[in-house]
Coordinates of C-alpha atoms in Angstrom, one line a residue:
Chain A
M854 CA 115.5 15.6 140.9
K855 CA 115.7 19.1 139.6
L856 CA 115.7 17.9 136.0
K857 CA 112.3 16.2 136.5
Q858 CA 110.7 19.2 138.0
L859 CA 112.0 21.3 135.1
L860 CA 110.6 18.9 132.6
I861 CA 107.2 19.1 134.2
A862 CA 107.3 22.8 134.7
L863 CA 108.2 23.7 131.1
P864 CA 105.2 22.4 129.3
L865 CA 103.0 24.1 131.9
A866 CA 104.9 27.4 131.4
L867 CA 104.4 27.0 127.7
S868 CA 100.7 26.4 127.9
A869 CA 100.4 29.3 130.3
V870 CA 102.0 31.6 127.8
S871 CA 100.0 30.5 124.8
F872 CA 96.6 30.5 126.5
S873 CA 97.0 33.5 128.9
G874 CA 95.2 35.7 126.4
A875 CA 91.9 34.0 127.2
S876 CA 92.2 34.1 131.0
L877 CA 93.0 37.8 131.3
A878 CA 90.1 40.1 132.3
S879 CA 91.1 42.9 130.1
D880 CA 90.1 43.2 126.4
S881 CA 92.6 42.5 123.8
L882 CA 92.8 43.3 120.1
L883 CA 95.3 42.4 117.4
N884 CA 95.9 44.9 114.7
V885 CA 97.8 43.5 111.7
S886 CA 99.3 46.3 109.8
Y887 CA 102.1 47.2 107.3
D888 CA 105.5 48.7 108.0
P889 CA 105.2 52.5 107.9
T890 CA 102.2 52.7 110.3
R891 CA 104.2 51.8 113.4
E892 CA 104.5 55.2 114.8
L893 CA 100.9 56.2 114.0
Y894 CA 99.4 53.2 115.6
R895 CA 101.6 53.3 118.7
E896 CA 100.1 56.7 119.5
Y897 CA 96.6 55.9 118.3
N898 CA 96.5 52.7 120.4
E899 CA 97.2 54.7 123.5
W900 CA 94.5 57.2 122.7
F901 CA 92.0 54.5 121.9
A902 CA 92.7 52.4 125.0
E903 CA 92.0 55.4 127.1
K904 CA 88.7 56.1 125.3
W905 CA 87.7 52.5 125.5
K906 CA 88.4 52.4 129.2
S907 CA 86.3 55.6 129.9
E908 CA 83.5 54.1 127.8
T909 CA 83.4 50.5 129.0
G910 CA 85.6 50.5 132.1
N911 CA 87.6 47.7 130.6
S912 CA 91.3 48.1 130.1
L913 CA 92.5 47.3 126.5
N914 CA 95.6 45.8 125.2
V915 CA 96.1 46.5 121.5
R916 CA 98.7 44.2 120.0
Q917 CA 100.5 45.2 116.9
S918 CA 102.0 43.2 114.1
H919 CA 103.9 45.0 111.3
G920 CA 105.5 43.7 108.1
G921 CA 105.3 43.9 104.3
S922 CA 101.6 44.4 103.4
G923 CA 101.4 41.4 101.1
S924 CA 103.0 39.0 103.5
Q925 CA 100.8 40.3 106.4
A926 CA 97.7 39.5 104.3
R927 CA 99.1 36.1 103.6
A928 CA 99.7 35.5 107.4
I929 CA 96.1 36.5 108.2
I930 CA 94.9 34.0 105.6
D931 CA 97.1 31.3 107.1
G932 CA 95.7 31.9 110.5
L933 CA 97.2 35.0 112.1
D934 CA 94.4 35.9 114.5
A935 CA 93.9 39.5 113.4
D936 CA 90.8 41.4 114.6
V937 CA 91.5 44.2 112.3
A938 CA 93.7 44.5 109.2
T939 CA 95.1 47.9 108.3
L940 CA 97.1 47.3 105.1
A941 CA 98.8 49.3 102.3
L942 CA 96.4 48.6 99.5
A943 CA 92.9 47.3 98.8
Y944 CA 94.3 44.5 96.7
D945 CA 96.0 42.9 99.8
V946 CA 92.9 43.3 101.9
D947 CA 90.8 41.9 99.2
A948 CA 93.0 38.8 99.2
L949 CA 91.4 38.1 102.7
R950 CA 88.1 37.7 100.9
K951 CA 89.3 35.9 97.7
R952 CA 91.7 33.5 99.3
G953 CA 90.5 33.1 102.8
N954 CA 86.8 34.0 102.7
L955 CA 87.4 36.0 105.9
I956 CA 85.6 39.2 105.0
P957 CA 82.4 39.9 103.0
E958 CA 82.4 41.1 99.4
N959 CA 81.3 44.6 100.3
W960 CA 84.1 45.2 102.9
Q961 CA 85.3 48.4 101.3
E962 CA 81.9 50.0 101.5
R963 CA 81.5 49.6 105.2
L964 CA 83.6 52.7 106.2
P965 CA 83.8 56.1 104.6
G966 CA 86.3 57.0 101.9
N967 CA 86.7 53.4 100.5
S968 CA 87.5 52.4 104.1
S969 CA 90.6 54.5 104.1
P970 CA 90.7 56.8 107.2
Y971 CA 93.9 58.4 106.0
T972 CA 95.4 58.7 102.6
S973 CA 98.8 59.4 101.1
T974 CA 100.4 60.0 97.8
I975 CA 103.6 59.3 95.9
V976 CA 106.3 62.0 96.1
L977 CA 109.9 62.4 95.1
L978 CA 112.7 62.5 97.7
V979 CA 115.9 64.2 96.5
R980 CA 119.2 65.1 98.2
A981 CA 119.6 68.4 99.9
G982 CA 119.7 71.4 97.5
N983 CA 118.2 69.2 94.8
P984 CA 121.5 69.1 92.9
K985 CA 119.9 67.4 89.8
N986 CA 117.1 70.0 89.8
I987 CA 114.3 67.4 89.8
Q988 CA 110.8 69.0 89.7
D989 CA 108.4 66.5 88.2
W990 CA 108.1 63.0 86.8
D991 CA 109.6 64.2 83.5
D992 CA 113.0 64.6 85.2
L993 CA 113.1 60.9 86.1
V994 CA 113.5 59.8 82.5
R995 CA 116.6 62.0 82.0
D996 CA 119.8 60.1 81.2
D997 CA 121.8 61.7 84.0
V998 CA 119.3 60.8 86.8
Q999 CA 119.4 57.6 88.8
V1000 CA 116.1 56.6 90.4
I1001 CA 115.6 54.4 93.4
T1002 CA 112.4 52.4 93.9
P1003 CA 111.6 48.9 95.2
N1004 CA 110.5 46.2 92.9
P1005 CA 106.7 46.5 92.2
K1006 CA 106.6 42.7 91.8
T1007 CA 107.3 42.2 95.5
S1008 CA 106.6 45.5 97.2
G1009 CA 103.0 46.7 97.5
G1010 CA 104.3 50.3 98.0
A1011 CA 106.3 50.2 94.8
R1012 CA 103.2 49.3 92.8
W1013 CA 101.8 52.8 93.7
N1014 CA 105.1 54.3 92.5
Y1015 CA 104.8 52.5 89.2
L1016 CA 101.1 53.4 88.8
A1017 CA 101.7 57.0 89.8
A1018 CA 104.3 57.4 87.0
W1019 CA 102.1 55.6 84.5
G1020 CA 99.1 57.7 85.3
Y1021 CA 101.0 60.9 85.0
A1022 CA 102.4 59.9 81.6
E1023 CA 99.1 58.6 80.3
Q1024 CA 97.5 62.0 81.3
K1025 CA 100.3 64.1 79.8
Y1026 CA 101.1 62.2 76.6
G1027 CA 97.7 60.8 76.0
S1028 CA 98.2 57.1 75.3
K1029 CA 99.0 53.8 76.9
E1030 CA 101.9 53.3 74.6
S1031 CA 103.7 56.5 75.6
A1032 CA 103.0 55.7 79.2
Y1033 CA 104.6 52.3 78.7
D1034 CA 107.7 53.9 77.2
F1035 CA 107.8 56.5 79.9
V1036 CA 107.7 54.0 82.8
K1037 CA 110.2 51.8 80.9
K1038 CA 112.7 54.7 80.8
I1039 CA 112.3 55.3 84.5
F1040 CA 113.1 51.7 85.3
G1041 CA 116.0 51.9 82.9
N1042 CA 117.4 54.5 85.3
V1043 CA 117.0 52.3 88.4
P1044 CA 120.5 50.9 89.4
V1045 CA 119.2 48.6 92.2
L1046 CA 115.8 47.1 92.4
D1047 CA 115.3 46.3 96.1
P1048 CA 112.6 43.8 97.0
A1049 CA 111.0 45.9 99.8
A1050 CA 110.5 49.6 100.7
R1051 CA 112.8 49.7 103.7
G1052 CA 115.6 48.1 101.8
A1053 CA 115.2 50.7 99.1
T1054 CA 115.2 53.5 101.7
N1055 CA 118.5 52.1 103.0
T1056 CA 119.9 52.0 99.5
F1057 CA 119.1 55.7 99.0
V1058 CA 119.9 56.9 102.5
Q1059 CA 122.7 54.8 103.8
R1060 CA 124.4 53.6 100.7
R1061 CA 123.8 57.0 99.1
I1062 CA 123.0 55.5 95.7
G1063 CA 120.7 57.4 93.3
D1064 CA 119.5 60.9 92.9
V1065 CA 115.8 60.6 93.5
F1066 CA 113.8 58.2 95.6
I1067 CA 110.2 57.5 94.7
A1068 CA 108.3 57.1 98.0
W1069 CA 105.1 57.3 99.9
E1070 CA 104.7 60.9 101.2
N1071 CA 104.5 59.7 104.8
E1072 CA 107.7 57.5 104.3
A1073 CA 109.4 60.5 102.7
F1074 CA 108.6 62.7 105.7
L1075 CA 109.8 60.0 108.0
S1076 CA 113.1 59.7 106.2
V1077 CA 113.6 63.4 106.4
E1078 CA 112.7 63.5 110.1
Q1079 CA 114.5 60.5 111.3
L1080 CA 117.4 60.0 109.0
G1081 CA 118.8 63.5 108.9
R1082 CA 117.0 66.9 108.7
G1083 CA 118.5 69.1 106.1
Q1084 CA 119.9 66.2 104.1
Y1085 CA 116.8 65.6 101.9
E1086 CA 114.1 67.5 100.3
I1087 CA 110.6 66.4 99.3
V1088 CA 109.6 67.3 95.7
V1089 CA 105.8 67.1 95.1
P1090 CA 105.1 66.2 91.5
S1091 CA 102.4 68.0 89.6
V1092 CA 100.2 64.9 89.3
S1093 CA 100.2 61.8 91.5
I1094 CA 98.1 58.9 92.6
L1095 CA 95.8 58.9 95.5
A1096 CA 97.0 56.1 97.8
E1097 CA 94.3 54.7 99.9
P1098 CA 95.5 52.3 102.6
P1099 CA 92.3 50.6 103.7
V1100 CA 91.2 49.1 107.0
T1101 CA 88.8 46.3 107.8
V1102 CA 87.4 44.2 110.5
V1103 CA 88.4 40.6 109.9
D1104 CA 84.9 39.2 110.3
A1105 CA 85.7 35.5 110.6
N1106 CA 88.1 36.2 113.5
V1107 CA 86.0 38.7 115.4
D1108 CA 82.9 36.6 115.2
R1109 CA 84.8 33.6 116.6
K1110 CA 86.5 35.6 119.3
G1111 CA 83.5 37.8 120.1
T1112 CA 85.4 41.0 119.6
R1113 CA 83.3 42.6 116.8
A1114 CA 82.0 45.6 118.8
L1115 CA 85.5 46.4 120.0
A1116 CA 87.1 46.0 116.6
E1117 CA 84.4 48.1 114.9
A1118 CA 84.8 50.9 117.5
Y1119 CA 88.6 50.7 117.0
L1120 CA 88.3 51.4 113.3
E1121 CA 85.5 54.0 113.6
G1122 CA 87.8 55.8 116.1
L1123 CA 90.2 56.3 113.3
Y1124 CA 87.7 58.8 111.7
S1125 CA 87.4 60.8 114.9
D1126 CA 88.9 64.3 114.9
D1127 CA 91.6 63.4 117.4
A1128 CA 92.7 60.4 115.3
Q1129 CA 92.6 62.5 112.1
H1130 CA 95.0 65.0 113.7
L1131 CA 97.2 62.0 114.8
A1132 CA 97.3 60.8 111.2
A1133 CA 98.4 64.2 110.0
K1134 CA 101.0 64.3 112.7
H1135 CA 102.4 61.0 111.4
F1136 CA 102.4 62.4 107.8
Y1137 CA 99.3 60.7 106.5
R1138 CA 96.7 63.0 104.8
P1139 CA 93.5 63.1 106.9
S1140 CA 90.4 61.9 105.0
N1141 CA 88.3 64.5 106.8
A1142 CA 88.4 67.5 104.5
E1143 CA 88.0 70.1 107.3
I1144 CA 90.9 68.7 109.2
A1145 CA 93.0 68.2 106.1
A1146 CA 92.5 71.9 105.3
Q1147 CA 94.3 72.8 108.5
Y1148 CA 97.4 71.0 107.2
E1149 CA 97.7 72.5 103.8
D1150 CA 101.2 73.8 104.5
K1151 CA 102.4 70.3 105.4
F1152 CA 100.7 68.5 102.5
P1153 CA 100.9 70.6 99.3
K1154 CA 98.1 70.4 96.9
V1155 CA 98.6 67.8 94.2
N1156 CA 96.4 66.9 91.3
L1157 CA 95.5 63.4 92.5
F1158 CA 93.9 60.7 90.4
G1159 CA 92.4 57.5 91.9
I1160 CA 93.3 54.0 90.9
D1161 CA 89.7 53.3 89.8
D1162 CA 89.7 56.3 87.4
V1163 CA 92.9 55.4 85.5
F1164 CA 93.4 51.7 86.0
G1165 CA 89.8 50.4 86.6
G1166 CA 90.6 49.2 90.1
W1167 CA 93.2 47.1 91.7
D1168 CA 92.3 43.8 90.2
N1169 CA 92.7 45.2 86.7
A1170 CA 95.9 47.0 87.5
Q1171 CA 97.3 43.9 89.1
E1172 CA 96.4 41.7 86.1
T1173 CA 97.6 44.1 83.3
H1174 CA 100.7 45.4 85.0
F1175 CA 102.1 43.1 87.8
N1176 CA 101.0 39.5 87.2
D1177 CA 103.4 37.2 85.4
G1178 CA 103.6 38.3 81.7
G1179 CA 102.2 41.7 82.6
H1180 CA 103.6 45.1 81.4
F1181 CA 106.1 45.2 84.2
D1182 CA 107.6 41.9 83.2
T1183 CA 107.9 42.9 79.6
I1184 CA 109.5 46.2 80.6
L1185 CA 112.2 44.3 82.6
E1186 CA 112.7 41.8 79.7
E1187 CA 113.2 44.6 77.2
L1188 CA 115.5 46.5 79.5
A1189 CA 117.6 43.3 80.0
Q1190 CA 117.9 42.9 76.2
Q1191 CA 119.0 46.5 75.8
R1192 CA 121.7 46.0 78.3
R1193 CA 123.1 42.9 76.6
Chain B
M218 CA 174.0 -4.7 112.4
T219 CA 175.2 -2.8 109.5
T220 CA 172.0 -2.9 107.6
V221 CA 170.2 -1.4 110.6
T222 CA 172.5 1.6 110.9
E223 CA 172.1 2.2 107.2
T224 CA 168.4 2.4 107.3
T225 CA 168.5 4.8 110.3
T226 CA 170.7 7.2 108.4
L227 CA 168.5 6.9 105.4
T228 CA 165.4 7.8 107.2
L229 CA 167.2 10.7 108.9
D230 CA 168.3 11.9 105.5
R231 CA 164.8 11.8 104.2
A232 CA 163.4 13.7 107.2
D233 CA 166.0 16.3 106.5
V234 CA 165.0 16.7 102.9
W235 CA 161.4 16.8 103.8
R236 CA 161.9 19.5 106.4
R237 CA 163.8 21.6 103.9
A238 CA 161.1 21.3 101.3
T239 CA 158.6 23.1 103.6
E240 CA 160.8 26.0 104.4
E241 CA 159.2 28.5 102.1
P242 CA 160.8 31.8 101.5
Q243 CA 160.1 34.3 104.2
W244 CA 157.9 36.6 102.0
V245 CA 155.6 33.6 101.2
R246 CA 155.1 32.8 104.8
R247 CA 154.5 36.4 105.7
L248 CA 152.0 36.8 102.9
L249 CA 150.1 33.7 104.0
I250 CA 150.0 34.7 107.6
G251 CA 149.2 38.3 106.7
T252 CA 146.3 37.3 104.5
T253 CA 144.9 35.1 107.3
L254 CA 145.2 37.9 109.9
V255 CA 143.6 40.5 107.6
F256 CA 140.7 38.1 106.9
L257 CA 140.2 37.4 110.6
A258 CA 140.2 41.1 111.3
L259 CA 137.9 42.0 108.5
F260 CA 135.3 39.3 108.8
L261 CA 135.4 38.4 112.5
I262 CA 136.9 41.1 114.6
L263 CA 135.6 44.2 112.8
P264 CA 131.9 43.2 112.9
L265 CA 132.3 42.3 116.6
I266 CA 133.7 45.8 117.3
V267 CA 130.9 47.4 115.2
V268 CA 128.2 45.6 117.2
L269 CA 129.7 46.5 120.6
Y270 CA 130.5 50.0 119.6
G271 CA 127.0 50.5 118.2
A272 CA 125.5 49.1 121.4
F273 CA 127.5 51.2 123.9
E274 CA 128.1 54.3 121.8
Q275 CA 125.6 56.3 123.7
G276 CA 126.5 54.9 127.1
L277 CA 125.4 52.1 129.5
K278 CA 122.2 53.9 130.4
V279 CA 120.9 54.0 126.9
W280 CA 121.9 50.3 126.4
Y281 CA 120.2 49.3 129.6
A282 CA 117.0 51.2 128.7
A283 CA 117.0 49.6 125.3
I284 CA 117.1 46.0 126.6
T285 CA 114.6 46.7 129.4
E286 CA 112.1 48.4 127.1
P287 CA 108.9 46.2 127.3
D288 CA 109.0 44.8 123.8
A289 CA 112.7 44.0 123.9
A290 CA 112.3 42.4 127.4
A291 CA 109.4 40.3 126.1
S292 CA 111.5 39.2 123.1
I293 CA 114.3 38.2 125.5
R294 CA 111.9 36.3 127.8
L295 CA 110.3 34.5 124.8
T296 CA 113.8 33.5 123.4
L297 CA 114.7 32.1 126.8
L298 CA 111.4 30.3 127.1
V299 CA 111.9 28.7 123.7
V300 CA 115.4 27.6 124.6
A301 CA 114.2 26.2 127.9
I302 CA 111.8 24.0 126.0
V303 CA 113.8 23.2 122.9
V304 CA 117.1 22.2 124.5
P305 CA 115.6 19.6 126.9
I306 CA 113.6 18.1 124.0
N307 CA 116.7 17.9 121.9
I308 CA 118.7 16.4 124.7
V309 CA 116.2 13.6 125.1
F310 CA 115.9 13.0 121.4
G311 CA 119.6 13.4 120.7
V312 CA 120.7 10.9 123.4
A313 CA 118.0 8.4 122.5
V314 CA 118.8 8.5 118.8
A315 CA 122.6 8.4 119.3
W316 CA 122.2 5.5 121.7
A317 CA 120.1 3.6 119.2
I318 CA 122.5 4.3 116.3
A319 CA 125.8 3.7 118.2
K320 CA 124.8 0.7 120.3
F321 CA 122.4 -1.3 118.2
E322 CA 122.2 -2.8 114.7
F323 CA 118.8 -2.5 112.9
R324 CA 117.3 -2.1 109.5
G325 CA 117.1 1.4 108.1
K326 CA 119.9 2.7 110.3
T327 CA 121.5 4.6 107.4
I328 CA 118.2 6.1 106.5
L329 CA 117.8 7.3 110.1
I330 CA 121.2 8.9 110.1
S331 CA 120.4 10.7 106.9
L332 CA 117.1 11.9 108.2
I333 CA 118.7 13.4 111.3
D334 CA 120.7 15.6 109.0
M335 CA 117.7 16.9 107.1
P336 CA 117.2 20.1 109.1
F337 CA 120.7 21.1 108.2
A338 CA 120.0 20.6 104.5
I339 CA 116.6 22.4 104.3
S340 CA 116.5 26.2 104.1
P341 CA 115.0 27.7 107.2
V342 CA 112.3 29.5 105.2
V343 CA 111.2 26.2 103.8
V344 CA 111.0 24.8 107.3
G345 CA 108.7 27.6 108.3
L346 CA 106.5 27.1 105.2
I347 CA 106.3 23.4 105.9
F348 CA 104.6 24.1 109.2
V349 CA 102.4 26.9 107.8
I350 CA 101.2 24.4 105.2
L351 CA 100.6 21.8 108.0
F352 CA 99.1 24.0 110.7
G353 CA 97.9 27.1 108.9
S354 CA 94.2 27.9 108.5
Q355 CA 94.4 26.8 104.8
G356 CA 96.7 23.9 105.8
W357 CA 96.1 20.2 106.4
L358 CA 95.2 20.4 110.0
G359 CA 93.8 24.0 109.8
D360 CA 90.2 23.1 110.1
W361 CA 90.6 20.7 113.0
L362 CA 92.8 23.2 114.9
N363 CA 90.3 26.0 114.3
A364 CA 87.4 23.9 115.5
H365 CA 89.2 23.3 118.7
D366 CA 90.4 26.9 119.0
L367 CA 94.1 25.8 119.1
R368 CA 96.8 28.1 117.8
I369 CA 100.1 26.6 116.7
I370 CA 101.6 28.9 114.1
Y371 CA 101.6 32.7 114.8
A372 CA 101.8 31.7 118.5
V373 CA 104.5 30.4 120.8
P374 CA 104.0 26.6 120.0
G375 CA 104.8 27.3 116.3
I376 CA 108.0 29.1 117.2
V377 CA 109.0 26.2 119.5
I378 CA 108.3 23.6 116.8
V379 CA 110.4 25.3 114.1
I380 CA 113.3 25.9 116.4
A381 CA 113.2 22.4 117.7
F382 CA 113.2 21.1 114.1
G383 CA 116.1 23.4 113.1
T384 CA 118.3 22.4 116.1
L385 CA 117.4 18.7 116.2
P386 CA 120.7 17.4 114.7
F387 CA 123.1 19.3 116.9
I388 CA 123.2 17.0 120.0
A389 CA 122.7 13.7 118.1
R390 CA 125.4 14.6 115.6
E391 CA 127.8 15.4 118.5
L392 CA 127.1 12.1 120.3
I393 CA 126.9 9.5 117.5
P394 CA 130.7 9.4 116.7
L395 CA 131.6 9.6 120.3
M396 CA 129.3 6.7 121.3
Q397 CA 130.4 4.7 118.3
Q398 CA 134.0 5.1 119.3
Q399 CA 133.3 4.1 122.8
G400 CA 131.7 0.8 121.7
K401 CA 129.4 -1.2 123.9
Q402 CA 131.6 -3.3 126.1
E403 CA 131.1 -1.3 129.2
E404 CA 127.3 -1.4 128.8
E405 CA 127.4 -5.1 128.2
A406 CA 129.5 -5.6 131.2
S407 CA 127.1 -3.6 133.3
L408 CA 124.1 -5.6 132.0
T409 CA 125.8 -9.0 132.5
L410 CA 126.5 -7.9 136.1
G411 CA 122.8 -7.5 136.6
A412 CA 122.2 -3.8 136.4
S413 CA 118.9 -2.7 134.8
G414 CA 118.8 -0.8 131.5
W415 CA 118.2 2.6 133.3
K416 CA 121.0 2.0 135.8
T417 CA 123.4 1.2 133.0
F418 CA 122.4 4.4 131.2
W419 CA 122.7 6.6 134.3
Y420 CA 126.0 5.1 135.7
V421 CA 127.8 3.9 132.6
T422 CA 126.6 5.6 129.4
L423 CA 125.8 9.1 130.7
P424 CA 129.1 9.7 132.5
N425 CA 131.0 8.6 129.4
I426 CA 129.2 11.1 127.1
K427 CA 128.7 14.0 129.4
W428 CA 131.3 16.3 127.8
G429 CA 130.1 15.6 124.3
L430 CA 126.6 16.1 125.5
L431 CA 127.4 19.5 127.0
Y432 CA 129.2 20.5 123.8
G433 CA 126.1 19.6 121.8
V434 CA 123.8 21.5 124.2
I435 CA 125.8 24.6 123.8
L436 CA 125.7 24.5 120.0
C437 CA 122.0 23.7 120.1
N438 CA 121.4 26.6 122.5
A439 CA 123.3 29.1 120.4
R440 CA 121.5 28.1 117.3
A441 CA 118.1 28.1 119.0
M442 CA 118.6 31.7 120.2
G443 CA 119.8 32.9 116.9
E444 CA 117.4 31.2 114.5
F445 CA 115.8 33.8 112.2
G446 CA 114.4 32.5 108.9
A447 CA 112.0 29.8 110.0
V448 CA 110.8 31.9 113.0
A449 CA 110.1 34.9 110.7
V450 CA 107.7 32.7 108.7
V451 CA 105.7 31.4 111.6
S452 CA 105.9 34.2 114.1
G453 CA 103.2 36.6 112.9
R454 CA 105.4 39.4 114.3
I455 CA 103.1 40.4 117.1
R456 CA 105.3 42.8 119.1
G457 CA 105.9 41.9 122.7
E458 CA 104.4 38.5 122.1
T459 CA 105.8 36.4 119.2
N460 CA 109.0 38.3 118.3
T461 CA 112.1 36.5 119.3
M462 CA 115.4 38.4 119.8
P463 CA 116.6 38.1 116.2
L464 CA 113.2 39.2 114.9
H465 CA 113.1 42.1 117.4
I466 CA 116.5 43.2 116.2
E467 CA 115.2 43.4 112.7
V468 CA 112.1 45.4 113.8
L469 CA 114.3 47.9 115.7
Y470 CA 116.6 48.3 112.7
N471 CA 113.6 48.9 110.4
E472 CA 112.4 51.5 112.8
Y473 CA 115.6 53.4 112.5
M474 CA 116.4 52.6 116.2
F475 CA 119.9 51.6 115.5
T476 CA 121.3 51.9 119.1
A477 CA 118.5 49.7 120.4
A478 CA 119.0 47.2 117.6
F479 CA 122.7 47.0 118.4
A480 CA 122.0 46.8 122.2
V481 CA 119.9 43.6 121.7
S482 CA 122.4 42.4 119.1
S483 CA 125.1 42.8 121.8
L484 CA 123.2 40.4 124.0
L485 CA 123.2 37.7 121.3
T486 CA 126.8 38.5 120.5
G487 CA 127.6 38.1 124.2
L488 CA 125.9 34.7 124.2
A489 CA 128.1 33.7 121.2
L490 CA 131.3 34.8 123.1
V491 CA 130.2 32.8 126.2
T492 CA 129.4 29.8 124.0
I493 CA 132.9 30.0 122.4
A494 CA 134.5 30.3 125.9
I495 CA 132.6 27.3 127.2
K496 CA 133.3 25.4 124.0
S497 CA 137.1 26.0 124.4
F498 CA 136.9 25.0 128.0
I499 CA 135.3 21.7 127.1
E500 CA 137.8 21.0 124.3
W501 CA 140.6 21.8 126.7
H502 CA 139.1 19.5 129.3
E503 CA 138.6 16.7 126.8
K504 CA 142.2 16.9 125.7
R505 CA 143.4 16.7 129.2
A506 CA 141.2 13.7 130.0

């Protein structure tokens, strides 16, 4: 009876697959990250596995999960077994504490630079030759310019875009009211509000909609490299926001699995010279000032402000701007009324 | 005699009138047929060509490299494993439920029939969320599962569960009308002649429904391989581990690896074509029988 054998073999195969992690002799680590870090961690994981092997003699298998930053945080809270979380913004990592009680209150103080081994900023991506002559944020409110950005309500990355524009305007025009009007004008120039960063990239690159794409610097570099050299140019604005994608050990998980030493070594390794060079190679700004100085050609100097300075931290920014009834909601409402 | 002849001519006349009424002008017929063909070409043939062209654009070698790349191969293995578990489960469930509904009368039968259709009616994302709420760390069974170090969602069992749920109606839905139509005389005859229940099932019921069952299995198989929404919610997207083929295609696409994405897509498309071929064969076979 072949069918019977099959029926017996299948559940066994299933259990073998789901529990094989425990029986293997080698170490294993799950890094839950967001979308644009794929290339960086692919290379870093190889580098770290070699280092780990030479130090401990154990082979190491680093497993990666990538997705939208917010939904990845949600998955960890719901039980995705991450040893380390390397997400796009502190707000998402902090959700692990607030909603899941998986990490301690002081998580962001455990590693240098607010636990961000690499940083980035928000830049403007324009089409080759910069036909609309876009030089700074002010050009984004012009009537003849179409702007592409994902929806800050759903995309973690897009919140940085919004805050970068707001911070610039508040510094330049000196009041929250003028910053509000400035950001509203920019969103008035957005023809399609995609829910996530990759969708917005496709709108700009493949559907060829819009004149300027507000993007993370590393994503902008990636678009230029992978989607057509010579078709796009990066314009660095005079003022932008310091984007700090933080990393943390997920304490509840590593303590249960007994992987704390490995997970901590993995994150500390991100601050090593080799890893800092890797970060630069994959278009993130190294947090180590000496190494960052070697890449000044690649990453032009920008007047960077931090989220704490202008918005009083992520919690405040989230509440005032992005929660239901926040500034972004009123902006969308007012724009909808104008169009009617 | 005369009356009979009269009626015959009358019916003939009517048929004549009826036939003439459907003879539309040529341009109308051409327009209708043309629209259908354009629709077919635009929405069915063109996408098919795009997938195959994208997959093989850079040659067989690149295609082969793309589907044997470790993460892609793992996604194919996982998909096959899930299908190998889900399809037998649904065969057992589908046959049992169709058997109960078609051959017996009991209270709540209509409710059971409606319940079977539920997976068709619920959006796949909601299906995924249901199981996150049930088995997630914050969910109803979360603490118990954590205490026993059992992983359901963000692991293979969760993927199996959501796909089994989503494909549950296919086989039952296929068998119920077939078995109802066949009635229960043959089974009753077998039982009165002294055969056991199992024997009746193996020698009477099963041979009668085997083509319908195969048809259901094929639909169930195709859907199980292609399911995206529910799996995306419970997978955790660990590469090489919990990414099924549809999820892996999305990953590849997002990584700008278009050729690889199309290569894996071409496998799923190939499965669809095989499915359609087998389906047509079964239909042809049933018609002949």
